[in-house]
Amino acid sequence: MRILTTALSVLIGSYLAQAQMARVQVVHNSADAAAAMVDVYLDNALLLDDFEFRTASPFIDAPVGVSFTVGIAPSTSSSASEAIFTQDFTLADGATYVIVADGIVSPTGYSPAVPFSLEVFDMGREAAAGGSMMTDVLVHHGSTDAPTVDIYESALANATIVDNAPYGAFAGYLEFGTADYTLQVRDQYNSTIVAAYSAPLATLNLGGTALVALASGFLDPSVNSDGAAFGLYVALPSGGPLVALPAADIPTARVQVIHNSADLAAAQVDVWLNNTPLLDNFTFRNASPFVDAQAGVPFDVSIALPTSTDTIGALARFTYNLEAGETYILIANGIVSASGYSPATPFDLYVQSGARETSNVASNVDVLVFHGSTDAPVVDVVETSVPAGTIVNDLSHGEFAGYLELAEADYTLLIETMGTPVVSCNAPLASLGLAGNAITVLASGFLDPMVNSQGASFGLWVALPTGGALVELPLPTGVKENEIVRSLTAYPNPAIDEVVLDMDLLTKGLSTLYIQDALGRQLQVKDLGTLSSGQQRVNVDLSTLSAGAYWLRLENGSGQVIVPVQKQ
């Protein structure tokens, strides 16, 4: 810009008959590397020499009423004839113009390759219209690969201040009281925060000033010749390098999703957050880890078939507005099929805010209880080993019971309905080493699979904060002994390399032995063939297992029995 004064003198001399003038500011916002530095000509006179990307000229006088040509040429140019782009203008008397150079000049290397252009705003300002306590901001969308956007102010106004601005558009002047603001660039549906920036107008003493704020650079530099990254930049009326607005934090919440829908049609699904896949081929009785999700915007959770490539044909879609800093558990539950289930409780997402990833007390385990069995009635949960008595009272399907803050120990939980036992399960919180964790215990599956498409049987299952397969709470020894054995012992216990199961079977039948770790994960399966009724002895090899707690589960056609074993 060192020859700006000389160029203006030439221009003014060329238009001596023109007593009237307009005011013009030029902003270089083309992120194409081939245009990183250019020369700008007015007709045949060099106006801006070696004009750099993200630089603005000051406002200058320009002639009105006659047509002149603005030419953009390589920085090595010696005349206007070398221009790679030209555009003709006729300026109006007394008008103030902001001209922004945008777009791509290269034939390859950019996606999309939006053509280079000069975008003109003819109602520019050099000072705030409202005086020294105001700052006027002209917003321009100049990022070639960014979609149509909204701009939301989240610090003071909590409102959309620019709505549906496409590439190349000027949004007009926003007249702000001079203060420090936070600007969120959102998609046109106001559902995703693309980026957030601080706009410290008061801190920078910009009262009384009129600015140009530009969306600049590439959202995806990797497909744009590794060019400049996206940002919001400000051109001052005095010109010079554009000022980068500092990035601000995007508000987030923490979310865990748990798949507890026992409908076979939903046995495996995809879970989408807005239009982004979160969980691919997400299976029944699985949980995601806790993940960050944007807060303060409408937040869509879509459940789709595992063949999905988008959310258009989703099985279900739910919209939430998450609170910044909050933690949520979302449980998918219920029936999507039109027939085959009784009752056919509609599929839904059940949401618990105030969720926890860790216990409030390091030595405790915080337990959130959820009733997710569609054909189970209102239940109570009774702790029978301490005994602590009734710990959850009158819990209906779809309800959370809130957190139980339990000392780390091994418990036995009895599920009752109207005083009648339904099932009893061990909750080995100490054996599982869960001190300091917060877990979710779900009533899952069907009390009567016969009228529910032979779906999964009822049980209590645990979702860990780290996600993964839900952990089944094992049935305590003796709960179903009257169905499969008269007695069962495991010795020696603790064992070193081998344990012997000594049992008195009630019925003859094909039998299978499962070895599970303390988290309920299946490690080994041993086919025992057909065992006769009466006294039986089975040797179980533990030599390949690490030291720790395990569950041995024996099944035949009459039922199952589980015994804990400690490996030294």
XYZ file of N, CA and C in Angstrom, residues 364-490:
381
model
N -17.598 -45.094 47.687
C -18.959 -45.547 47.388
C -19.103 -45.949 45.933
N -20.231 -46.594 45.647
C -20.698 -46.824 44.290
C -22.088 -46.190 44.186
N -22.242 -45.228 43.267
C -23.539 -44.579 43.079
C -24.312 -45.346 42.014
N -25.526 -45.767 42.350
C -26.302 -46.658 41.493
C -27.609 -45.976 41.085
N -27.766 -45.789 39.775
C -29.014 -45.258 39.201
C -29.832 -46.435 38.717
N -31.068 -46.564 39.195
C -31.924 -47.702 38.842
C -32.968 -47.260 37.831
N -33.128 -48.071 36.762
C -34.113 -47.775 35.708
C -34.953 -49.016 35.427
N -36.271 -48.824 35.354
C -37.199 -49.913 35.044
C -37.426 -49.916 33.541
N -36.809 -50.900 32.849
C -36.905 -50.940 31.397
C -37.510 -52.220 30.858
N -38.228 -52.965 31.676
C -38.877 -54.199 31.221
C -40.328 -53.900 30.884
N -40.670 -54.016 29.590
C -41.990 -53.538 29.132
C -43.149 -54.332 29.710
N -42.954 -55.613 30.038
C -44.089 -56.404 30.539
C -44.014 -56.647 32.041
N -43.087 -55.964 32.723
C -42.993 -56.101 34.171
C -43.864 -55.047 34.844
N -44.546 -55.414 35.921
C -45.385 -54.440 36.628
C -44.548 -53.497 37.483
N -45.221 -52.696 38.275
C -44.540 -51.839 39.244
C -43.789 -52.729 40.221
N -42.518 -52.386 40.465
C -41.681 -53.256 41.289
C -41.060 -52.482 42.444
N -40.647 -53.257 43.442
C -39.778 -52.784 44.512
C -38.443 -53.519 44.389
N -37.377 -52.879 44.864
C -36.069 -53.534 44.954
C -35.709 -53.617 46.435
N -35.490 -54.857 46.899
C -35.197 -55.106 48.311
C -33.787 -55.682 48.418
N -32.968 -55.099 49.297
C -31.620 -55.616 49.543
C -31.718 -56.582 50.714
N -31.292 -57.857 50.475
C -31.548 -58.906 51.462
C -30.312 -59.411 52.190
N -29.102 -58.963 51.821
C -27.905 -59.533 52.444
C -27.392 -58.717 53.611
N -27.578 -57.401 53.600
C -27.051 -56.582 54.698
C -27.834 -56.794 55.995
N -29.167 -56.807 56.064
C -30.074 -56.412 54.983
C -30.419 -54.926 55.103
N -30.546 -54.285 53.936
C -30.904 -52.866 53.937
C -32.388 -52.650 53.724
N -33.113 -53.715 53.377
C -34.549 -53.587 53.178
C -34.876 -53.000 51.813
N -36.041 -52.379 51.731
C -36.501 -51.815 50.460
C -35.685 -50.572 50.130
N -34.986 -50.620 48.986
C -34.160 -49.480 48.593
C -34.757 -48.721 47.404
N -35.675 -49.376 46.668
C -36.427 -48.710 45.596
C -37.876 -49.115 45.754
N -38.768 -48.139 45.763
C -40.172 -48.400 46.058
C -41.062 -47.948 44.906
N -41.964 -48.864 44.461
C -42.994 -48.533 43.471
C -42.404 -47.911 42.203
N -41.522 -48.642 41.561
C -40.890 -48.160 40.340
C -41.648 -48.709 39.131
N -42.149 -47.803 38.276
C -42.912 -48.189 37.093
C -42.012 -48.214 35.862
N -42.498 -48.905 34.808
C -41.742 -48.952 33.557
C -41.466 -47.537 33.061
N -40.225 -47.312 32.631
C -39.832 -46.007 32.101
C -39.377 -45.022 33.147
N -39.366 -45.429 34.422
C -38.976 -44.507 35.490
C -37.546 -44.775 35.963
N -36.877 -43.684 36.350
C -35.601 -43.748 37.061
C -35.883 -43.603 38.557
N -35.124 -44.329 39.369
C -35.336 -44.248 40.815
C -34.394 -43.265 41.485
N -33.521 -42.609 40.703
C -32.543 -41.718 41.317
C -31.364 -42.513 41.844
N -30.325 -41.804 42.234
C -29.093 -42.470 42.635
C -29.146 -42.998 44.070
N -28.709 -44.245 44.228
C -28.457 -44.827 45.540
C -26.957 -44.729 45.792
N -26.562 -44.137 46.884
C -25.146 -43.977 47.204
C -24.759 -45.076 48.185
N -24.175 -46.153 47.629
C -23.952 -47.373 48.380
C -22.473 -47.533 48.727
N -22.219 -48.008 49.946
C -20.851 -48.398 50.289
C -20.458 -49.583 49.416
N -19.183 -49.618 49.000
C -18.728 -50.724 48.157
C -18.790 -52.019 48.967
N -19.668 -52.928 48.531
C -19.836 -54.229 49.177
C -20.526 -55.145 48.172
N -20.684 -56.403 48.530
C -21.432 -57.343 47.689
C -22.834 -57.474 48.258
N -23.818 -57.166 47.429
C -25.211 -57.133 47.858
C -26.010 -58.220 47.138
N -27.176 -58.491 47.682
C -28.166 -59.331 47.013
C -29.445 -58.524 46.875
N -29.930 -58.419 45.639
C -31.113 -57.609 45.344
C -32.271 -58.516 44.981
N -33.383 -58.321 45.633
C -34.601 -59.067 45.364
C -35.609 -58.127 44.699
N -36.064 -58.512 43.495
C -37.091 -57.730 42.793
C -38.451 -58.300 43.172
N -39.332 -57.450 43.694
C -40.660 -57.869 44.120
C -41.723 -57.050 43.412
N -42.883 -57.665 43.208
C -44.056 -56.930 42.761
C -45.217 -57.296 43.680
N -45.759 -56.292 44.340
C -46.844 -56.475 45.305
C -46.486 -57.550 46.339
N -45.202 -57.526 46.770
C -44.746 -58.445 47.798
C -44.357 -59.807 47.315
N -44.528 -60.084 46.022
C -44.186 -61.390 45.456
C -42.816 -61.324 44.809
N -41.868 -62.203 45.201
C -40.541 -62.169 44.563
C -40.622 -62.500 43.079
N -39.836 -61.744 42.274
C -39.735 -61.992 40.837
C -38.403 -62.664 40.531
N -37.330 -62.077 40.985
C -36.009 -62.643 40.783
C -35.066 -62.039 41.812
N -34.048 -62.791 42.166
C -33.025 -62.300 43.085
C -31.672 -62.381 42.398
N -30.864 -61.330 42.536
C -29.575 -61.260 41.850
C -28.497 -60.774 42.797
N -27.281 -61.285 42.576
C -26.134 -60.733 43.277
C -25.727 -59.408 42.637
N -25.327 -58.456 43.445
C -24.756 -57.188 42.972
C -23.387 -57.057 43.627
N -22.368 -57.722 43.057
C -21.049 -57.810 43.715
C -20.204 -56.563 43.488
N -20.612 -55.458 44.078
C -19.924 -54.188 43.838
C -18.478 -54.233 44.323
N -18.230 -54.914 45.418
C -16.857 -55.014 45.922
C -16.030 -55.941 45.039
N -16.602 -57.096 44.669
C -15.862 -58.041 43.825
C -15.516 -57.435 42.475
N -16.378 -56.562 41.990
C -16.135 -55.915 40.709
C -15.197 -54.725 40.822
N -14.852 -54.340 42.056
C -13.938 -53.213 42.242
C -14.503 -51.903 41.727
N -15.755 -51.597 42.052
C -16.449 -50.439 41.471
C -16.438 -49.206 42.365
N -15.669 -49.203 43.431
C -15.609 -48.014 44.287
C -15.216 -46.795 43.468
N -15.934 -45.704 43.697
C -15.648 -44.460 42.992
C -16.409 -44.296 41.692
N -17.129 -45.352 41.259
C -17.865 -45.300 40.004
C -19.342 -44.999 40.226
N -19.964 -44.514 39.172
C -21.423 -44.390 39.125
C -21.903 -45.313 38.016
N -22.867 -46.177 38.310
C -23.350 -47.158 37.356
C -24.860 -47.034 37.207
N -25.380 -47.622 36.135
C -26.818 -47.680 35.925
C -27.249 -49.130 35.939
N -28.209 -49.468 36.787
C -28.776 -50.818 36.849
C -30.138 -50.785 36.179
N -30.321 -51.660 35.170
C -31.551 -51.646 34.377
C -32.300 -52.961 34.535
N -33.608 -52.875 34.783
C -34.483 -54.023 34.598
C -34.681 -54.170 33.101
N -34.329 -55.353 32.567
C -34.222 -55.514 31.126
C -34.843 -56.847 30.706
N -35.413 -56.874 29.492
C -35.981 -58.105 28.962
C -37.414 -58.320 29.404
N -37.922 -59.522 29.161
C -39.346 -59.832 29.346
C -39.551 -60.860 30.451
N -40.536 -60.598 31.313
C -40.945 -61.598 32.288
C -41.566 -62.800 31.588
N -42.266 -62.563 30.486
C -42.927 -63.629 29.737
C -42.492 -63.575 28.277
N -41.332 -64.155 27.948
C -40.883 -64.139 26.554
C -41.864 -64.812 25.591
N -42.707 -65.745 26.096
C -43.630 -66.479 25.231
C -44.555 -65.553 24.456
N -44.975 -64.456 25.056
C -45.883 -63.524 24.363
C -45.132 -62.301 23.863
N -43.818 -62.402 23.829
C -42.978 -61.299 23.359
C -41.923 -61.812 22.379
N -42.406 -62.573 21.364
C -41.575 -63.053 20.250
C -40.339 -63.811 20.716
N -40.483 -64.507 21.859
C -39.375 -65.286 22.427
C -38.137 -64.409 22.643
N -38.386 -63.188 23.067
C -37.297 -62.247 23.291
C -36.513 -62.558 24.554
N -35.558 -61.687 24.886
C -34.650 -61.896 26.017
C -35.415 -61.966 27.332
N -34.955 -62.846 28.200
C -35.588 -63.005 29.506
C -35.249 -61.854 30.443
N -36.116 -61.667 31.423
C -35.947 -60.607 32.414
C -34.665 -60.817 33.220
N -34.018 -59.718 33.535
C -32.860 -59.744 34.414
C -32.448 -58.335 34.787
N -31.498 -58.229 35.678
C -30.900 -56.944 36.025
C -29.537 -56.851 35.345
N -29.299 -55.739 34.666
C -28.070 -55.537 33.897
C -27.477 -54.184 34.258
N -26.149 -54.097 34.196
C -25.429 -52.903 34.636
C -24.733 -52.240 33.451
N -24.930 -50.932 33.311
C -24.155 -50.122 32.359
C -23.058 -49.407 33.131
N -21.815 -49.617 32.691
C -20.674 -48.949 33.310
C -20.440 -47.598 32.645
N -19.832 -46.649 33.329
C -19.603 -45.323 32.723
C -18.673 -45.374 31.518
N -17.861 -46.412 31.408
C -16.967 -46.553 30.258
C -17.664 -47.146 29.042
N -18.930 -47.557 29.207
C -19.677 -48.126 28.102
C -19.321 -49.577 27.862
N -19.780 -50.106 26.705
C -19.556 -51.491 26.364
C -20.766 -52.350 26.683
N -20.594 -53.674 26.586
C -21.682 -54.606 26.856
C -22.158 -54.454 28.297
N -23.485 -54.470 28.477
C -24.013 -54.427 29.830
C -23.601 -55.692 30.579
N -23.431 -55.556 31.870
C -22.991 -56.660 32.720
C -24.208 -57.241 33.424
N -24.439 -58.542 33.227
C -25.580 -59.183 33.876
C -25.269 -59.438 35.348
N -26.199 -59.050 36.207
C -26.047 -59.384 37.619
C -26.390 -60.857 37.779
N -25.468 -61.659 38.276
C -25.697 -63.110 38.318
C -26.739 -63.493 39.352
N -27.436 -64.587 39.054
C -28.375 -65.139 40.016
C -27.581 -65.797 41.136
N -27.925 -65.545 42.397
C -27.176 -66.164 43.483
C -27.413 -67.667 43.546
N -26.408 -68.398 44.005
C -26.536 -69.839 44.152
C -27.777 -70.169 44.966
N -28.582 -71.105 44.462
C -29.767 -71.530 45.207
C -31.036 -70.893 44.723
N -30.966 -69.812 43.950
C -32.201 -69.153 43.524
C -33.038 -70.066 42.648
N -32.341 -70.832 41.739
C -33.076 -71.744 40.870
C -32.618 -73.192 41.092
N -32.067 -73.483 42.273
C -31.576 -74.825 42.512
C -32.689 -75.854 42.444
N -33.907 -75.436 42.801
C -35.002 -76.400 42.768
C -35.378 -76.768 41.341
N -34.839 -76.048 40.340
C -35.135 -76.335 38.953
C -34.065 -77.212 38.317
N -32.828 -77.218 38.811
C -31.733 -77.909 38.134
C -30.917 -78.805 39.069
N -30.665 -78.396 40.315
C -29.850 -79.206 41.230
C -30.475 -79.234 42.619
N -30.161 -80.314 43.317
C -30.515 -80.352 44.745
C -29.439 -79.658 45.580
N -28.190 -79.777 45.109
C -27.069 -79.160 45.827
C -25.927 -78.943 44.849
N -25.065 -78.023 45.205
C -23.905 -77.716 44.362
C -22.817 -77.118 45.240
N -21.602 -77.666 45.147
C -20.451 -77.079 45.828
C -19.290 -77.007 44.853
N -18.383 -76.035 45.091
C -17.172 -75.871 44.295
C -15.985 -75.913 45.245
